[in-house]
Coordinates of C-alpha atoms in Angstrom, one line a residue:
M1 CA -1.1 -156.3 24.4
T2 CA -3.5 -155.8 21.5
E3 CA -7.0 -157.0 22.0
Q4 CA -8.2 -159.5 19.4
K5 CA -11.6 -159.1 17.8
Q6 CA -13.8 -162.2 18.0
A7 CA -14.7 -163.6 14.5
C8 CA -18.3 -163.3 13.5
T9 CA -19.6 -162.1 16.9
Q10 CA -20.9 -158.8 15.6
Q11 CA -23.1 -158.1 12.7
H12 CA -21.7 -154.7 11.8
Y13 CA -18.0 -153.6 11.6
Q14 CA -16.7 -150.1 10.9
I15 CA -13.4 -150.3 9.0
T16 CA -10.9 -147.8 7.6
E17 CA -8.5 -147.7 4.6
R18 CA -5.7 -149.2 6.7
D19 CA -7.9 -152.4 7.1
L20 CA -7.8 -153.0 3.4
P21 CA -7.8 -155.3 1.6
L22 CA -10.9 -156.5 3.5
S23 CA -11.3 -160.1 4.4
C24 CA -13.8 -161.9 6.7
P25 CA -12.7 -163.0 9.1
M26 CA -10.2 -160.1 9.4
P27 CA -6.6 -160.8 10.3
D28 CA -6.9 -159.6 13.9
M29 CA -9.8 -162.0 14.5
P30 CA -9.1 -165.5 15.8
A31 CA -10.3 -167.6 12.9
W32 CA -10.0 -171.2 14.2
D33 CA -13.8 -171.5 14.7
A34 CA -15.0 -169.2 11.9
H35 CA -15.7 -169.8 8.2
P36 CA -13.1 -169.8 5.4
R37 CA -11.5 -166.5 4.8
V38 CA -13.1 -164.5 1.9
F39 CA -11.9 -161.2 0.5
L40 CA -14.7 -158.7 0.1
P41 CA -14.9 -155.7 -2.3
I42 CA -15.8 -152.6 -0.4
K43 CA -14.1 -149.6 -2.1
D44 CA -16.7 -149.0 -4.8
K45 CA -19.9 -149.0 -2.6
G46 CA -18.4 -148.3 0.8
E47 CA -20.2 -151.4 2.2
A48 CA -19.7 -155.2 1.9
H49 CA -21.6 -158.2 3.2
C50 CA -19.9 -161.5 4.1
P51 CA -21.6 -164.4 2.3
Y52 CA -20.7 -166.9 5.1
C53 CA -21.6 -165.1 8.4
G54 CA -23.7 -162.2 7.1
A55 CA -21.5 -159.6 8.8
I56 CA -21.8 -156.1 7.3
F57 CA -18.6 -154.0 6.8
T58 CA -18.8 -150.2 6.3
L59 CA -15.8 -148.2 5.1
R60 CA -15.6 -145.0 7.1
A61 CA -13.5 -142.0 6.2
S62 CA -10.1 -141.9 7.9

């Protein structure tokens, strides 16, 4: 069984190209108690911040 990530429990997430398009909360996070899903641009700068929960996403090389 795949382990689900908890939505908004971390402040920093490392993601890869296969996680794109990036949204917070991410599809593998249970979102019932989180904020509305927002899509975040990350490809240009390699980093994105969620305006709802403040999570920082960093795009790492695959």
